[in-house]
Short mmCIF file of C-alpha atoms and ligand atoms in Angstrom, two decimals:
data_model
loop_
_atom_site.label_atom_id
_atom_site.label_comp_id
_atom_site.label_asym_id
_atom_site.label_seq_id
_atom_site.Cartn_x
_atom_site.Cartn_y
_atom_site.Cartn_z
CA MET A 1 -23.95 -50.40 19.00
CA ALA A 2 -23.41 -49.56 22.67
CA GLU A 3 -24.10 -45.94 23.68
CA ILE A 4 -21.06 -43.67 23.27
CA LEU A 5 -20.31 -41.64 26.38
CA VAL A 6 -19.66 -37.99 25.55
CA THR A 7 -17.64 -36.27 28.30
CA VAL A 8 -15.69 -33.03 28.64
CA GLY A 9 -12.11 -33.65 27.50
CA SER A 10 -13.05 -36.62 25.32
CA LYS A 11 -12.96 -37.04 21.55
CA THR A 12 -15.76 -38.31 19.40
CA ALA A 13 -16.47 -38.52 15.68
CA LEU A 14 -19.40 -36.96 13.84
CA PRO A 15 -20.22 -38.03 10.28
CA LYS A 16 -20.49 -34.98 8.04
CA THR A 17 -24.18 -35.62 7.56
CA GLY A 18 -24.53 -34.65 11.25
CA LEU A 19 -23.25 -31.08 10.73
CA GLU A 20 -26.71 -29.75 9.85
CA LYS A 21 -28.07 -31.29 13.04
CA LEU A 22 -25.31 -29.57 15.02
CA VAL A 23 -26.26 -26.16 13.57
CA GLU A 24 -29.96 -26.85 14.27
CA LYS A 25 -29.20 -27.94 17.84
CA LEU A 26 -27.29 -24.72 18.57
CA ALA A 27 -30.19 -22.67 17.21
CA ALA A 28 -32.71 -24.73 19.23
CA MET A 29 -30.66 -24.05 22.38
CA GLY A 30 -31.21 -20.32 21.84
CA TYR A 31 -27.92 -19.36 20.18
CA GLN A 32 -27.68 -17.03 17.23
CA VAL A 33 -25.42 -19.10 15.01
CA ILE A 34 -22.65 -17.22 13.19
CA GLY A 35 -20.54 -18.99 10.58
CA PRO A 36 -18.19 -18.44 7.64
CA GLN A 37 -19.88 -17.76 4.30
CA ILE A 38 -18.92 -16.35 0.94
CA GLN A 39 -19.76 -12.72 0.28
CA ASP A 40 -18.11 -10.39 -2.24
CA ALA A 41 -15.60 -13.11 -3.20
CA ALA A 42 -14.27 -13.50 0.35
CA ILE A 43 -15.11 -15.41 3.52
CA VAL A 44 -17.12 -13.34 5.99
CA TYR A 45 -18.73 -14.30 9.30
CA LYS A 46 -22.47 -13.67 9.50
CA PRO A 47 -25.68 -15.34 10.76
CA LEU A 48 -25.83 -18.89 9.45
CA LYS A 49 -29.18 -20.47 8.59
CA SER A 50 -27.91 -23.85 7.42
CA ALA A 51 -24.73 -25.88 7.02
CA GLN A 52 -25.52 -25.66 3.29
CA ASP A 53 -24.38 -22.01 3.41
CA LEU A 54 -20.84 -22.88 4.58
CA PRO A 55 -18.08 -22.57 1.94
CA LYS A 56 -17.89 -26.31 1.20
CA GLY A 57 -15.52 -27.13 -1.66
CA TYR A 58 -13.68 -23.80 -1.53
CA SER A 59 -10.03 -23.10 -0.77
CA SER A 60 -8.35 -19.73 -0.38
CA GLN A 61 -5.09 -18.34 -1.72
CA GLN A 62 -3.38 -15.52 0.13
CA ASP A 63 -0.22 -13.52 -0.45
CA ASN A 64 0.90 -9.90 -0.18
CA ALA A 65 -2.14 -7.78 -1.08
CA THR A 66 -3.85 -10.87 -2.54
CA TYR A 67 -6.88 -12.89 -1.41
CA ARG A 68 -8.62 -15.29 -3.76
CA LEU A 69 -11.25 -17.99 -3.28
CA VAL A 70 -10.99 -21.03 -5.51
CA TYR A 71 -13.69 -23.65 -5.98
CA THR A 72 -12.21 -27.13 -6.25
CA GLY A 73 -15.26 -29.18 -5.25
CA HIS A 74 -13.53 -31.05 -2.39
CA PRO A 75 -15.85 -32.31 0.38
CA ARG A 76 -14.51 -30.03 3.13
CA TYR A 77 -16.47 -27.18 4.76
CA PHE A 78 -13.66 -25.34 6.56
CA ASP A 79 -10.70 -25.23 4.15
CA ALA A 80 -11.06 -21.61 3.07
CA THR A 81 -9.31 -19.37 5.59
CA PRO A 82 -11.06 -16.16 6.68
CA GLY A 83 -10.94 -12.91 4.76
CA ALA A 84 -10.46 -9.43 6.20
CA GLN A 85 -13.12 -9.97 8.85
CA SER A 86 -12.33 -11.66 12.15
CA LEU A 87 -14.64 -12.39 15.07
CA LYS A 88 -13.62 -9.11 16.77
CA GLN A 89 -16.70 -7.38 15.36
CA PHE A 90 -19.07 -9.48 17.49
CA PHE A 91 -17.64 -8.55 20.91
CA PHE A 92 -16.10 -5.16 20.03
CA PRO A 93 -18.40 -3.86 17.27
CA PRO A 94 -17.09 -1.25 14.79
CA LEU A 95 -19.83 1.14 15.99
CA THR A 96 -21.64 1.02 19.34
CA GLU A 97 -24.15 3.44 20.77
CA LEU A 98 -22.91 4.11 24.31
CA ALA A 99 -25.53 6.57 25.51
CA LYS A 100 -28.60 8.41 24.29
CA TYR A 101 -29.83 11.72 25.70
CA ALA A 102 -33.25 13.38 25.33
CA ARG A 103 -34.64 16.66 26.74
CA ASP A 104 -37.52 16.33 29.19
CA GLU A 105 -40.52 18.71 29.29
CA LYS A 106 -38.44 21.24 31.28
CA GLY A 107 -35.69 21.11 28.68
CA HIS A 108 -33.26 19.19 30.92
CA TRP A 109 -31.16 16.42 29.44
CA GLN A 110 -32.09 12.93 30.57
CA ILE A 111 -30.07 9.79 29.84
CA GLU A 112 -32.08 7.04 28.22
CA GLU A 113 -31.22 3.62 29.54
CA GLN A 114 -29.34 1.42 27.08
CA THR A 115 -30.58 -2.09 26.47
CA ARG A 116 -28.06 -4.63 25.27
CA ASP A 117 -28.87 -7.60 23.08
CA LEU A 118 -27.91 -10.55 25.27
CA THR A 119 -28.77 -13.28 22.74
CA PRO A 120 -25.88 -15.73 23.11
CA LEU A 121 -23.77 -16.20 20.01
CA ALA A 122 -22.50 -19.53 18.72
CA LEU A 123 -19.45 -18.79 16.58
CA ILE A 124 -18.71 -21.73 14.34
CA GLY A 125 -15.68 -22.30 12.13
CA VAL A 126 -13.38 -20.22 14.36
CA PHE A 127 -9.77 -20.67 13.20
CA PRO A 128 -7.04 -21.19 15.84
CA CYS A 129 -5.47 -17.75 15.26
CA ASP A 130 -8.86 -16.10 15.70
CA LEU A 131 -9.59 -17.94 18.93
CA ALA A 132 -6.15 -16.82 20.16
CA ALA A 133 -7.04 -13.26 19.11
CA ILE A 134 -10.26 -13.40 21.16
CA GLN A 135 -8.16 -14.48 24.14
CA VAL A 136 -5.78 -11.55 23.56
CA GLN A 137 -8.74 -9.16 23.45
CA ASP A 138 -10.10 -10.75 26.66
CA LYS A 139 -6.95 -9.45 28.38
CA VAL A 140 -7.65 -5.97 27.05
CA PHE A 141 -11.39 -5.75 27.71
CA LEU A 142 -11.91 -8.06 30.70
CA ARG A 143 -9.40 -6.89 33.25
CA GLU A 144 -9.42 -7.59 36.96
CA GLU A 145 -10.18 -3.94 37.77
CA TRP A 146 -12.46 -3.15 34.84
CA LYS A 147 -14.64 -5.03 32.38
CA ASP A 148 -15.89 -3.41 29.23
CA PRO A 149 -19.69 -3.82 29.48
CA VAL A 150 -20.26 -4.02 25.72
CA TYR A 151 -17.59 -6.69 25.23
CA TRP A 152 -18.59 -8.59 28.36
CA SER A 153 -22.29 -8.69 27.43
CA ARG A 154 -21.65 -10.86 24.33
CA ARG A 155 -18.39 -12.57 25.26
CA GLN A 156 -19.50 -14.23 28.50
CA SER A 157 -22.19 -16.39 26.88
CA ALA A 158 -20.52 -17.05 23.52
CA PHE A 159 -20.20 -20.65 22.34
CA ILE A 160 -17.07 -21.31 20.31
CA LEU A 161 -16.83 -24.14 17.81
CA SER A 162 -13.30 -23.94 16.45
CA VAL A 163 -11.56 -25.82 13.63
CA ASN A 164 -7.97 -26.99 13.40
CA CYS A 165 -6.41 -25.16 10.44
CA LEU A 166 -5.43 -27.98 8.11
CA HIS A 167 -4.72 -25.83 5.04
CA PRO A 168 -3.03 -22.69 6.41
CA CYS A 169 -3.11 -19.43 4.53
CA GLY A 170 -0.06 -18.19 2.63
CA THR A 171 0.48 -15.15 4.83
CA GLY A 172 -0.04 -16.64 8.29
CA PHE A 173 2.70 -17.46 10.80
CA CYS A 174 0.63 -18.87 13.66
CA ALA A 175 3.09 -21.77 14.16
CA SER A 176 5.78 -19.20 15.13
CA MET A 177 3.41 -17.47 17.54
CA GLY A 178 2.25 -20.73 19.17
CA THR A 179 -1.38 -20.07 18.22
CA GLY A 180 -1.93 -22.68 15.47
CA PRO A 181 -2.45 -24.59 13.27
CA LYS A 182 -3.76 -26.78 16.12
CA THR A 183 -6.34 -24.99 18.23
CA ASN A 184 -5.26 -24.17 21.79
CA PRO A 185 -7.79 -24.67 24.62
CA GLY A 186 -10.55 -22.11 25.02
CA TYR A 187 -13.15 -23.67 22.74
CA ASP A 188 -16.41 -25.43 23.57
CA LEU A 189 -16.00 -27.82 20.64
CA ASN A 190 -13.05 -28.18 18.27
CA LEU A 191 -13.25 -29.94 14.89
CA THR A 192 -10.62 -31.72 12.88
CA GLU A 193 -12.12 -32.09 9.45
CA LEU A 194 -11.40 -35.30 7.53
CA GLU A 195 -13.00 -36.38 4.26
CA ASP A 196 -16.13 -38.03 5.70
CA VAL A 197 -16.13 -37.22 9.41
CA PHE A 198 -15.22 -34.57 11.94
CA ILE A 199 -13.15 -35.60 14.93
CA ILE A 200 -14.57 -33.49 17.74
CA ASP A 201 -12.75 -32.45 20.92
CA ILE A 202 -15.20 -31.59 23.67
CA GLY A 203 -13.80 -28.62 25.57
CA SER A 204 -16.57 -27.61 27.97
CA GLU A 205 -19.85 -28.56 29.59
CA ALA A 206 -21.67 -26.42 27.00
CA GLY A 207 -19.90 -28.41 24.28
CA ARG A 208 -20.85 -31.68 25.92
CA MET A 209 -24.51 -30.64 26.10
CA VAL A 210 -24.53 -29.74 22.41
CA MET A 211 -23.07 -33.15 21.51
CA GLU A 212 -25.54 -35.07 23.66
CA GLY A 213 -27.90 -37.04 21.43
CA MET A 214 -25.90 -36.31 18.26
CA PRO A 215 -25.28 -39.22 15.85
CA VAL A 216 -21.65 -39.72 16.94
CA LEU A 217 -19.30 -42.61 16.26
CA PRO A 218 -16.32 -43.88 18.27
CA THR A 219 -13.04 -42.30 17.12
CA SER A 220 -11.03 -44.95 15.31
CA ALA A 221 -7.22 -45.05 15.47
CA PHE A 222 -7.23 -44.56 11.71
CA TRP A 223 -9.14 -41.26 11.93
CA LEU A 224 -7.00 -39.99 14.83
CA GLN A 225 -3.84 -40.82 12.91
CA ALA A 226 -5.15 -39.17 9.73
CA GLY A 227 -6.05 -36.01 11.69
CA GLN A 228 -2.59 -35.81 13.30
CA LYS A 229 -0.83 -36.38 9.96
CA THR A 230 -2.79 -33.57 8.31
CA LEU A 231 -1.99 -31.24 11.23
CA ASP A 232 1.72 -32.06 11.04
CA GLU A 233 1.69 -31.35 7.30
CA ALA A 234 -0.17 -28.07 7.92
CA THR A 235 2.60 -26.87 10.23
CA LEU A 236 5.13 -27.43 7.44
CA LYS A 237 2.94 -25.64 4.87
CA MET A 238 2.75 -22.39 6.87
CA GLY A 239 3.17 -19.41 4.55
CA ARG A 240 5.43 -17.24 6.75
CA SER A 241 7.53 -17.59 9.89
CA LEU A 242 8.67 -15.20 12.59
CA PRO A 243 11.56 -16.68 14.60
CA ASN A 244 11.86 -15.97 18.35
CA PRO A 245 8.99 -13.52 18.83
CA GLU A 246 9.83 -13.29 22.56
CA GLN A 247 13.06 -11.45 21.61
CA LEU A 248 11.15 -8.74 19.76
CA PRO A 249 10.41 -6.40 22.70
CA ASP A 250 14.16 -5.83 23.21
CA LEU A 251 14.85 -5.54 19.48
CA LEU A 252 12.07 -3.03 18.91
CA LEU A 253 12.28 -0.89 22.02
CA ASN A 254 16.09 -0.57 21.87
CA ASN A 255 16.15 0.50 18.23
CA LEU A 256 13.69 3.34 17.92
CA ASP A 257 16.12 5.29 15.69
CA ALA A 258 16.81 2.48 13.22
CA HIS A 259 16.98 3.34 9.50
CA GLN A 260 14.32 0.67 8.87
CA TRP A 261 11.63 3.03 10.23
CA ASP A 262 12.57 5.62 7.57
CA ASP A 263 12.53 2.93 4.91
CA VAL A 264 9.06 1.60 5.72
CA ALA A 265 7.72 5.16 5.97
CA THR A 266 8.46 5.63 2.26
CA ARG A 267 6.11 2.71 1.46
CA CYS A 268 3.39 2.89 4.12
CA MET A 269 0.41 5.06 3.19
CA SER A 270 -0.93 5.32 6.74
CA CYS A 271 -4.18 3.97 5.30
CA THR A 272 -5.15 2.11 8.56
CA SER A 273 -6.09 -1.11 6.71
CA CYS A 274 -3.72 -3.29 8.77
CA THR A 275 -5.24 -2.10 12.04
CA GLN A 276 -8.82 -2.49 10.83
CA VAL A 277 -8.29 -6.11 9.82
CA CYS A 278 -6.12 -7.03 12.79
CA PRO A 279 -8.18 -9.19 15.17
CA THR A 280 -6.40 -7.82 18.26
CA CYS A 281 -6.20 -4.06 17.53
CA PHE A 282 -8.50 -2.20 19.87
CA CYS A 283 -8.04 1.57 19.35
CA TRP A 284 -11.34 3.41 19.48
CA ASP A 285 -12.71 6.92 19.58
CA THR A 286 -15.95 8.33 20.96
CA ARG A 287 -18.17 10.68 18.99
CA ASP A 288 -20.96 12.92 20.25
CA SER A 289 -23.73 14.10 17.95
CA ALA A 290 -27.08 15.87 18.34
CA ASP A 291 -30.12 15.99 16.08
CA LEU A 292 -30.94 19.25 14.28
CA THR A 293 -33.79 20.15 16.67
CA GLY A 294 -31.46 19.89 19.67
CA GLN A 295 -33.87 17.49 21.44
CA THR A 296 -31.81 14.32 21.35
CA ALA A 297 -28.11 13.52 21.36
CA GLN A 298 -26.00 10.40 21.41
CA ARG A 299 -22.51 9.18 22.20
CA GLU A 300 -21.02 6.42 20.06
CA ARG A 301 -17.85 4.37 20.20
CA LEU A 302 -16.20 3.55 16.89
CA TRP A 303 -13.04 1.79 15.81
CA ASP A 304 -10.07 4.08 15.34
CA SER A 305 -6.46 3.46 14.37
CA CYS A 306 -3.02 4.52 15.58
CA PHE A 307 -2.29 5.23 11.88
CA ASN A 308 -4.92 7.97 11.93
CA PRO A 309 -3.06 11.32 12.44
CA GLU A 310 -5.88 12.60 14.65
CA TYR A 311 -5.54 9.65 16.99
CA SER A 312 -2.35 11.04 18.52
CA TYR A 313 -3.42 14.71 18.48
CA ILE A 314 -3.29 15.84 22.10
CA VAL A 315 -3.76 19.37 23.52
CA GLY A 316 -2.64 21.27 20.46
CA GLY A 317 0.12 18.96 19.27
CA ASN A 318 0.59 15.60 17.60
CA SER A 319 2.80 13.13 19.46
CA ARG A 320 3.14 11.00 16.30
CA PRO A 321 3.12 13.54 13.49
CA ASN A 322 4.37 11.40 10.58
CA THR A 323 4.04 7.94 9.06
CA ARG A 324 7.44 6.89 10.39
CA SER A 325 6.35 7.47 14.00
CA ARG A 326 2.92 5.92 13.44
CA TYR A 327 4.21 2.73 11.81
CA ARG A 328 6.88 2.43 14.52
CA GLN A 329 4.22 2.84 17.21
CA TRP A 330 2.07 0.10 15.67
CA LEU A 331 4.90 -2.43 15.37
CA THR A 332 6.57 -1.67 18.72
CA HIS A 333 3.25 -1.94 20.54
CA LYS A 334 1.98 -5.05 18.75
CA PHE A 335 5.23 -7.06 18.99
CA GLY A 336 6.97 -5.28 21.89
CA SER A 337 5.30 -3.29 24.67
CA TRP A 338 2.12 -5.40 24.46
CA TYR A 339 4.00 -8.05 26.52
CA ALA A 340 4.54 -5.62 29.42
CA GLN A 341 1.01 -4.29 29.18
CA PHE A 342 -0.97 -7.53 28.77
CA GLY A 343 1.51 -10.37 29.37
CA THR A 344 1.43 -11.64 25.79
CA SER A 345 2.30 -10.65 22.25
CA GLY A 346 -0.33 -8.51 20.55
CA CYS A 347 0.08 -10.59 17.38
CA VAL A 348 -1.38 -14.05 16.82
CA GLY A 349 0.17 -14.55 13.36
CA CYS A 350 -3.10 -14.54 11.38
CA GLY A 351 -1.42 -12.80 8.42
CA ARG A 352 -4.33 -10.42 7.72
CA CYS A 353 -2.17 -7.29 7.87
CA ILE A 354 0.02 -8.84 5.14
CA THR A 355 -2.86 -9.95 2.92
CA TRP A 356 -4.76 -6.66 3.18
CA CYS A 357 -1.93 -4.10 3.04
CA PRO A 358 -2.25 -2.33 -0.33
CA ALA A 359 1.45 -1.41 -0.19
CA LYS A 360 2.49 -5.07 0.24
CA ILE A 361 4.19 -4.37 3.55
CA ASP A 362 4.83 -7.60 5.42
CA VAL A 363 5.41 -7.46 9.19
CA THR A 364 7.59 -10.59 9.11
CA ALA A 365 9.83 -9.00 6.43
CA GLU A 366 9.99 -5.66 8.29
CA LEU A 367 11.01 -7.35 11.53
CA LYS A 368 13.59 -9.46 9.69
CA ALA A 369 15.05 -6.34 8.07
CA LEU A 370 15.22 -4.58 11.44
CA ARG A 371 17.02 -7.58 12.94
CA GLU A 372 19.52 -7.61 10.06
CA GLU A 373 20.17 -3.87 10.36
CA VAL A 374 20.85 -4.16 14.09
CA GLN A 375 23.11 -7.21 13.64
CA ALA A 376 25.08 -5.66 10.74
S1 SF4 B 1 1.28 -0.87 6.74
FE1 SF4 B 1 0.03 -1.13 4.87
S2 SF4 B 1 -2.08 -1.41 5.61
FE2 SF4 B 1 -0.89 -0.57 7.31
S3 SF4 B 1 -1.20 1.65 7.20
FE3 SF4 B 1 0.69 1.20 6.05
S4 SF4 B 1 0.01 0.93 3.92
FE4 SF4 B 1 -1.84 0.79 5.20
S1 SF4 B 2 -0.40 -7.93 13.49
FE1 SF4 B 2 -1.02 -8.83 11.51
S2 SF4 B 2 -0.54 -11.02 11.70
FE2 SF4 B 2 -0.52 -10.17 13.78
S3 SF4 B 2 -2.62 -10.51 14.60
FE3 SF4 B 2 -2.60 -8.44 13.67
S4 SF4 B 2 -3.27 -8.74 11.54
FE4 SF4 B 2 -2.73 -10.77 12.35
#
């Protein structure tokens, strides 16, 4: 067979037997490969040694406060949608040491230089909503006037191998948010998984280099048609919807005294779970600590939450003293004022906050109820 030219912007097909080679090639190019795997009955992202460790044959079921993996034995690697974890942890880790101090021989504090691990990451099996969430966090952490050094150090060299979401989760509404189930640009490689092959979109020069020398096949019209049909069906199978998200800033910011805020406050436990699982939430706190001898000290950054009462405690008073004000802050920021701040919605429709809320609070239902109250 004539040699198949692999170019940026082109499509090619990789038989599934080639997936292991793809993982090996990324590792040989110096990437630390991270991929979805099963741990504690959920999908988590962690270092991947082999394609054998991917959740082949599994599907996931999600609903309010429900996440379940089911083994059906099908031949697909990327059917099971992610659990509570997103990729946020790799660029904005839950805990980061920002600075370390040690006393010198005269007892003066000296700052010890921080070294950052610059090993490039290859994130594989990134779902469309999670790639969109990374792009939302890019707007937060990589601004024109300031770049977060911790985020930047891992983000700039990351390789992203995304997957079209062909079996969407029951709580997601990415079709409403324009973030899925087809992956938007921003990937190095994007897979559409069929029974025997992957159709691969090559999105960057790094992606092209990875595909060079791989055992690819020409993309047949049959495979392209099958991929498109499955994507169209996926859009119809979406678990939730959120009509006209661009109208939400006006709805939310003009109705701060709505009864709906009192109603949700009777159900919300201010537990912070929704913000911890949300792939775009970025609240953090800094913590200083010293060892018992007083010779060393450190400053750390750790994830925080706008649901945490201490988060809004300022100079002797709390600007958001109750659950009503904290839930309202979360929703109005995420779906409303985020547009003015970062030029986009803060929500990508991944559905995690619905799946992992122990009180079964559903943002799509809350926003619908607010709309109905205002229109009544
Ligand atoms: S909305 Fe649900 S997950 Fe979020 S703080 Fe309230 S109870 Fe917890
Ligand atoms: S608000 Fe909920 S649905 Fe939207 S990105 Fe965050 S976790 Fe996902």
